[in-house]
Short mmCIF file of C-alpha atoms and ligand atoms in Angstrom, two decimals:
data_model
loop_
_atom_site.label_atom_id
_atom_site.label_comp_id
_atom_site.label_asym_id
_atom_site.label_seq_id
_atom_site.Cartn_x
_atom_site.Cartn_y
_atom_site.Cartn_z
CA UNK A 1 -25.90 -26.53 -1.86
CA UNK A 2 -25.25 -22.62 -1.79
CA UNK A 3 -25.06 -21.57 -5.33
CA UNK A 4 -25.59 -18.10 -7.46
CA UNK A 5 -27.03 -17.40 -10.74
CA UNK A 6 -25.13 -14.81 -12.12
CA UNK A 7 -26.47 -13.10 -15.78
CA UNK A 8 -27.86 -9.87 -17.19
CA UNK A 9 -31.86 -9.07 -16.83
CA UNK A 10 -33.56 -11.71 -18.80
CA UNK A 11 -30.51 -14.23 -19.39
CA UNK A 12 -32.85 -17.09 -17.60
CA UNK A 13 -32.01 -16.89 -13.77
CA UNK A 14 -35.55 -17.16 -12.99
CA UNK A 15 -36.66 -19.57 -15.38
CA UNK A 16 -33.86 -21.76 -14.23
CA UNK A 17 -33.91 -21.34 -10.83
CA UNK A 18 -37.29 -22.82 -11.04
CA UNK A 19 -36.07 -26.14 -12.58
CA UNK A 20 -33.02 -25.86 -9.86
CA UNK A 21 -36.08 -25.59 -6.76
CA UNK A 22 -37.61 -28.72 -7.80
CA UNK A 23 -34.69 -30.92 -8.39
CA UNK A 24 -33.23 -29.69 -5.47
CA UNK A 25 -35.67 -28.85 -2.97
CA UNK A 26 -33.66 -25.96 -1.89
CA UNK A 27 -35.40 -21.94 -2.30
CA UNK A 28 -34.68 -19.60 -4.59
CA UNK A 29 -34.33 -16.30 -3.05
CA UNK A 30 -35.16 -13.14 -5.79
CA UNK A 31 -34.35 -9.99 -4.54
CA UNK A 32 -36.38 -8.71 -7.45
CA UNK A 33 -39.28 -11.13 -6.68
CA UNK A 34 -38.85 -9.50 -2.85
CA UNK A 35 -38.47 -6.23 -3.67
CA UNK A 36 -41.93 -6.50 -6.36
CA UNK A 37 -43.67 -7.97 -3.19
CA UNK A 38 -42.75 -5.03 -0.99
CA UNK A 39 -44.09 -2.65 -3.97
CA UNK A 40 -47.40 -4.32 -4.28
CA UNK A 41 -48.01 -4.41 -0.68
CA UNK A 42 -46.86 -0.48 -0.34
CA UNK A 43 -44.81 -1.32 2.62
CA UNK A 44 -42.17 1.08 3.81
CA UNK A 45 -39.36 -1.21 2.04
CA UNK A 46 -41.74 -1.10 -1.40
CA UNK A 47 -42.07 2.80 -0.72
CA UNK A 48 -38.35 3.19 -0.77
CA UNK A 49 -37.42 1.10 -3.89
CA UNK A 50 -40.16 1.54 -6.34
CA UNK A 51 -38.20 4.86 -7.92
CA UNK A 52 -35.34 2.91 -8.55
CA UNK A 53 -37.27 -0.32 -9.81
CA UNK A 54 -39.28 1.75 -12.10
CA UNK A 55 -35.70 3.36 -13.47
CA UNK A 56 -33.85 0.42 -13.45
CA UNK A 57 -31.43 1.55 -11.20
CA UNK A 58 -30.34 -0.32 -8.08
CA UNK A 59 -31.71 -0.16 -4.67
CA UNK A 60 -29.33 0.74 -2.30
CA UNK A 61 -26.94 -2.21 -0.99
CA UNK A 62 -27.35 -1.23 2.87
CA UNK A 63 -31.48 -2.34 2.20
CA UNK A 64 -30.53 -4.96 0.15
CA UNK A 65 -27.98 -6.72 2.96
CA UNK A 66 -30.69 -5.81 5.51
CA UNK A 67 -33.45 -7.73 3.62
CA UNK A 68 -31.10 -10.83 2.37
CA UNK A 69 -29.58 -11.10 6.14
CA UNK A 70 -33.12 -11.84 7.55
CA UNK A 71 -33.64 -14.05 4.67
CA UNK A 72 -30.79 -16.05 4.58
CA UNK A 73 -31.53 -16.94 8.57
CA UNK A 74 -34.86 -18.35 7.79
CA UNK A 75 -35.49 -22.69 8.43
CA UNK A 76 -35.73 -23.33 4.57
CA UNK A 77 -32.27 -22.07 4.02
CA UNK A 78 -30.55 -24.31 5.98
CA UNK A 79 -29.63 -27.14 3.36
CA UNK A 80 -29.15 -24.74 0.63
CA UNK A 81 -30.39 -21.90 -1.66
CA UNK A 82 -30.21 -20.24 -4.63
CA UNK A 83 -29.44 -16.80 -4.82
CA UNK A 84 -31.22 -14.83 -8.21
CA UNK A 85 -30.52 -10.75 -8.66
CA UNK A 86 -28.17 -11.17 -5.46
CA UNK A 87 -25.82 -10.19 -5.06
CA UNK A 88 -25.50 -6.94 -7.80
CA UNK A 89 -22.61 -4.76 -6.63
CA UNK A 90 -19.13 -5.80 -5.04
CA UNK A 91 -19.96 -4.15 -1.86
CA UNK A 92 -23.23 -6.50 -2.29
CA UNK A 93 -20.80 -9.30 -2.17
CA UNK A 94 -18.72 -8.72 0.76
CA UNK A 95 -21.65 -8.35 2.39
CA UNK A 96 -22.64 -11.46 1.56
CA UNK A 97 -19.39 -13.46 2.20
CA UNK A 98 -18.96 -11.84 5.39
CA UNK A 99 -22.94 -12.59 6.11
CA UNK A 100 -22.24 -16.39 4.97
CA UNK A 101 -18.63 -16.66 6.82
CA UNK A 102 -20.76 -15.34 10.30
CA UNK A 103 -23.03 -18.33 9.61
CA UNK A 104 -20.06 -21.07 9.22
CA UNK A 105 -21.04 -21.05 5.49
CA UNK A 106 -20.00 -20.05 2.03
CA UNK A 107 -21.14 -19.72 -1.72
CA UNK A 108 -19.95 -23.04 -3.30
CA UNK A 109 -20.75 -22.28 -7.26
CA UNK A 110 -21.55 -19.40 -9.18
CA UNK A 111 -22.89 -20.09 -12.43
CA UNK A 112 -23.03 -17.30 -15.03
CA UNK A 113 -25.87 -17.34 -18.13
CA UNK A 114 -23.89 -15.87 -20.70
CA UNK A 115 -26.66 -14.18 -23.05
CA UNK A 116 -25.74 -10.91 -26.31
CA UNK A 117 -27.32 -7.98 -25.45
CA UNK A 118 -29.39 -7.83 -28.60
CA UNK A 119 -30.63 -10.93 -27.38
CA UNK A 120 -31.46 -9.48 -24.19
CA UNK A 121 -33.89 -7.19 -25.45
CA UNK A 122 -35.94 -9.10 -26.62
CA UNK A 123 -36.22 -11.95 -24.31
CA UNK A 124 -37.29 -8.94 -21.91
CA UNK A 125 -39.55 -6.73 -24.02
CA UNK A 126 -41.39 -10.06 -24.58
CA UNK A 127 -41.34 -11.61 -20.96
CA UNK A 128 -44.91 -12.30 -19.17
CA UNK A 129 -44.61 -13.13 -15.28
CA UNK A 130 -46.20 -14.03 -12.50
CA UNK A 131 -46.24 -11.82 -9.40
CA UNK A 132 -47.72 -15.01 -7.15
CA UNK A 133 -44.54 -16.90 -7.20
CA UNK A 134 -41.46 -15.22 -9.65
CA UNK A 135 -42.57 -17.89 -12.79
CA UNK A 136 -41.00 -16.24 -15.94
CA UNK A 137 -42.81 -16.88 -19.32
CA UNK A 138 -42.16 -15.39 -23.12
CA UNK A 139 -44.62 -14.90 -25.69
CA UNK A 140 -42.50 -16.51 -28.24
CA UNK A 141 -39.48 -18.31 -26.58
CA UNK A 142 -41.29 -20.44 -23.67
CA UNK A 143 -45.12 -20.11 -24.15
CA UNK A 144 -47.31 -20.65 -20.85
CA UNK A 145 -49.61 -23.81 -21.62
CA UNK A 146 -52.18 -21.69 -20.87
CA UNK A 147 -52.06 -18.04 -22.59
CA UNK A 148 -51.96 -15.53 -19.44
CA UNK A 149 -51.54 -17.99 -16.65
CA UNK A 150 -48.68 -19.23 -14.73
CA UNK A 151 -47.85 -22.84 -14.99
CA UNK A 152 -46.61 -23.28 -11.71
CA UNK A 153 -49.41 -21.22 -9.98
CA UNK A 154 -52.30 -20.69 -12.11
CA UNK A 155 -52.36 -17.23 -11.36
CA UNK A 156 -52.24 -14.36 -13.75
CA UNK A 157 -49.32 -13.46 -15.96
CA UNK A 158 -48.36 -9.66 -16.38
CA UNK A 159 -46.11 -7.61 -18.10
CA UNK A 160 -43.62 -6.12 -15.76
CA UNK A 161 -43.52 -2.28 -15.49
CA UNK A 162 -39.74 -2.52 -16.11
CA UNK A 163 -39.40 -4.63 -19.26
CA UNK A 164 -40.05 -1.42 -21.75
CA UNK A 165 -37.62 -0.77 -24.26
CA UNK A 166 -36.04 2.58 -22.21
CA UNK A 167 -35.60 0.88 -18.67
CA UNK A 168 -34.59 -2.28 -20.27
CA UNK A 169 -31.32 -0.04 -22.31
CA UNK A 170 -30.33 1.15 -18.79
CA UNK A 171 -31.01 -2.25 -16.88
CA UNK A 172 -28.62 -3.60 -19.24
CA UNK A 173 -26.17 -0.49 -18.78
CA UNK A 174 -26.12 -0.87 -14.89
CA UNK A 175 -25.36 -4.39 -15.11
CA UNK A 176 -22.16 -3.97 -17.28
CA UNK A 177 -21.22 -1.09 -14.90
CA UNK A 178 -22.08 -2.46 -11.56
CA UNK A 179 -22.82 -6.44 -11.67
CA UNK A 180 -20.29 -7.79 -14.61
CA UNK A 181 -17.07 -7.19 -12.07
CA UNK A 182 -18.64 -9.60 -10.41
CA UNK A 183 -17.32 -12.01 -12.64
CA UNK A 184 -13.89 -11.69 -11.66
CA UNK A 185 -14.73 -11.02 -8.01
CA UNK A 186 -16.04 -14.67 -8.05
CA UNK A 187 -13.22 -16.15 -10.45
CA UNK A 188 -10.38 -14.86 -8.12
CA UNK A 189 -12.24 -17.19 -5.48
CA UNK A 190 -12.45 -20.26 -7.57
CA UNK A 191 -16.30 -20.84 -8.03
CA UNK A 192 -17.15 -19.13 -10.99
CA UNK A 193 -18.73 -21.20 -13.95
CA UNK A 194 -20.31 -20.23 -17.13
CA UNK A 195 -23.02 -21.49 -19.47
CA UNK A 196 -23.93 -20.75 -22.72
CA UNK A 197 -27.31 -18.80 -21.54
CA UNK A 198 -28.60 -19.10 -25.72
CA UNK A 199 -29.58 -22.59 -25.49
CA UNK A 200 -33.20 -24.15 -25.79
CA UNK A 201 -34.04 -24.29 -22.12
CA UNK A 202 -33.97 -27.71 -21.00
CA UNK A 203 -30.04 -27.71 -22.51
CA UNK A 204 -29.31 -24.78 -20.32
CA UNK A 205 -30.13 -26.69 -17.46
CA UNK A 206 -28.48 -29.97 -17.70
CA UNK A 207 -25.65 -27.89 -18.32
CA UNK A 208 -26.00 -26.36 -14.84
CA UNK A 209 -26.79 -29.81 -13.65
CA UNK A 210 -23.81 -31.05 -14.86
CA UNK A 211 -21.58 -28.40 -13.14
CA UNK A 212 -23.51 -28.69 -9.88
CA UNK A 213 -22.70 -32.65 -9.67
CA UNK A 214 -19.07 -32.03 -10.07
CA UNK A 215 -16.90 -32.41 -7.32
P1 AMP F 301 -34.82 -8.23 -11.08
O1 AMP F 301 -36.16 -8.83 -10.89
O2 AMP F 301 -33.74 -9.06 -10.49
O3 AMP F 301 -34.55 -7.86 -12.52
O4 AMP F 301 -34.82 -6.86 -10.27
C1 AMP F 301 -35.71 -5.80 -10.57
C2 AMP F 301 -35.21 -4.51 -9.96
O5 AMP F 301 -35.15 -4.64 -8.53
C3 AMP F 301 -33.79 -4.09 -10.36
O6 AMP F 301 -33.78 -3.38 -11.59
C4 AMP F 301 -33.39 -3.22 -9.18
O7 AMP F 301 -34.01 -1.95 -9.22
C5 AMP F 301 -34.00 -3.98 -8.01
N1 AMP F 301 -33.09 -5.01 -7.46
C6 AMP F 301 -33.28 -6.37 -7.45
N2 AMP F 301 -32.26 -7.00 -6.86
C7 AMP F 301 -31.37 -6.04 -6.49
C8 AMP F 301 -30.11 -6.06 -5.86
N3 AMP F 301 -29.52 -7.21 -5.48
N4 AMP F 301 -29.49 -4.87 -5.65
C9 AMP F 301 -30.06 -3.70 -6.00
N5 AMP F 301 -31.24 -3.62 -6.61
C10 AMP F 301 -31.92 -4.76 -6.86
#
């Protein structure tokens, strides 16, 4: 199963891509989560994209093909994944469905979480995660069981240095500019879905659930 979550910063991807990995036992691959690795580590790929990170601009799509080509060839792709942040930009997309065509494959479903923008804010400016494995928590919305520690991990939960109030505006700005055409990029090929991203959580995803099960 090769499937997409498509949405704005904070509209769930990686809270339900998590729910997604264990009922399907297929990855999720963040380009974020990647990219925040890379950063942390200070390697030369972390060196290059923290100024953009830190703006909330994009990284450029010739790194971000480079990274999700070696990624998409790894073993634990092979029955599936689940593609979170990726792709961002049209060009990001050919990329991919040329990528995906070289490999006898091809993205079966996208499935967009439709979330307001004042909503948005919020759910952001409020977001704890975990830098050990992507988990996505909110101080309000989807409490950890344990205040400050990942569920899935047990390791710390942080505040990302991009969920302020300014980077958030112009997160939000760049995705209306540069990700939303992906909507009809992925309509004119038939796979686009969309889910009402507002739900309570567990909603959300039998809603993707259900689309993923049809035929
Ligand atoms: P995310 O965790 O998906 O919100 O991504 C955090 C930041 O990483 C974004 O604001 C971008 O600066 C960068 N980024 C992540 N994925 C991509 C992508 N597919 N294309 C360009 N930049 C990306």
């Amino acid at each position: 199963m090769n499937i997409m979550l498509l949405g704005a910063p904070g509209a769930g991807k990686g809270t339900q891509s998590k729910y997604l990995i264990e009922k399907y036992g297929i990855p999720q691959i963040s380009t974020g989560d990647i990219l925040r690795a890379a950063v942390k580590e200070g390697t030369e790929l972390g060196i290059k994209a923290k100024e953009c990170m830190e703006t909330g601009a994009l990284v450029s799509d010739e790194i971000i093909l480079g990274i999700m080509k070696d990624r998409l060839a790894e073993a634990d792709c092979q029955n599936g994944f689940i593609l979170d942040g990726f792709p961002r930009t049209i060009a990001q997309a050919e990329g991919l469905e040329t990528m995906l065509n070289a490999m006898g494959k091809k993205l079966e479903k996208v499935i967009a979480l439709a979330v307001e923008d004042s909503n948005l804010i919020d759910r952001l400016t409020g977001r704890r995660v975990c830098l050990a494995c992507g988990g996505s928590f909110h101080m309000v919305y989807n409490k950890p069981k344990k205040d400050g520690i990942c569920d899935y991990c047990g390791k710390e939960l942080v505040q990302r240095k991009d969920d302020n109030v300014e980077t958030v505006t112009n997160r939000l700005e760049v995705y209306k500019n540069q990700t939303a055409p992906l909507i009809d990029f992925y309509k004119a090929r038939g796979v686009y879905f969309e889910v009402d991203g507002t739900k309570e959580i567990d909603s959300i995803n039998a809603d993707i659930t259900s689309i993923l099960e049809r035929k």
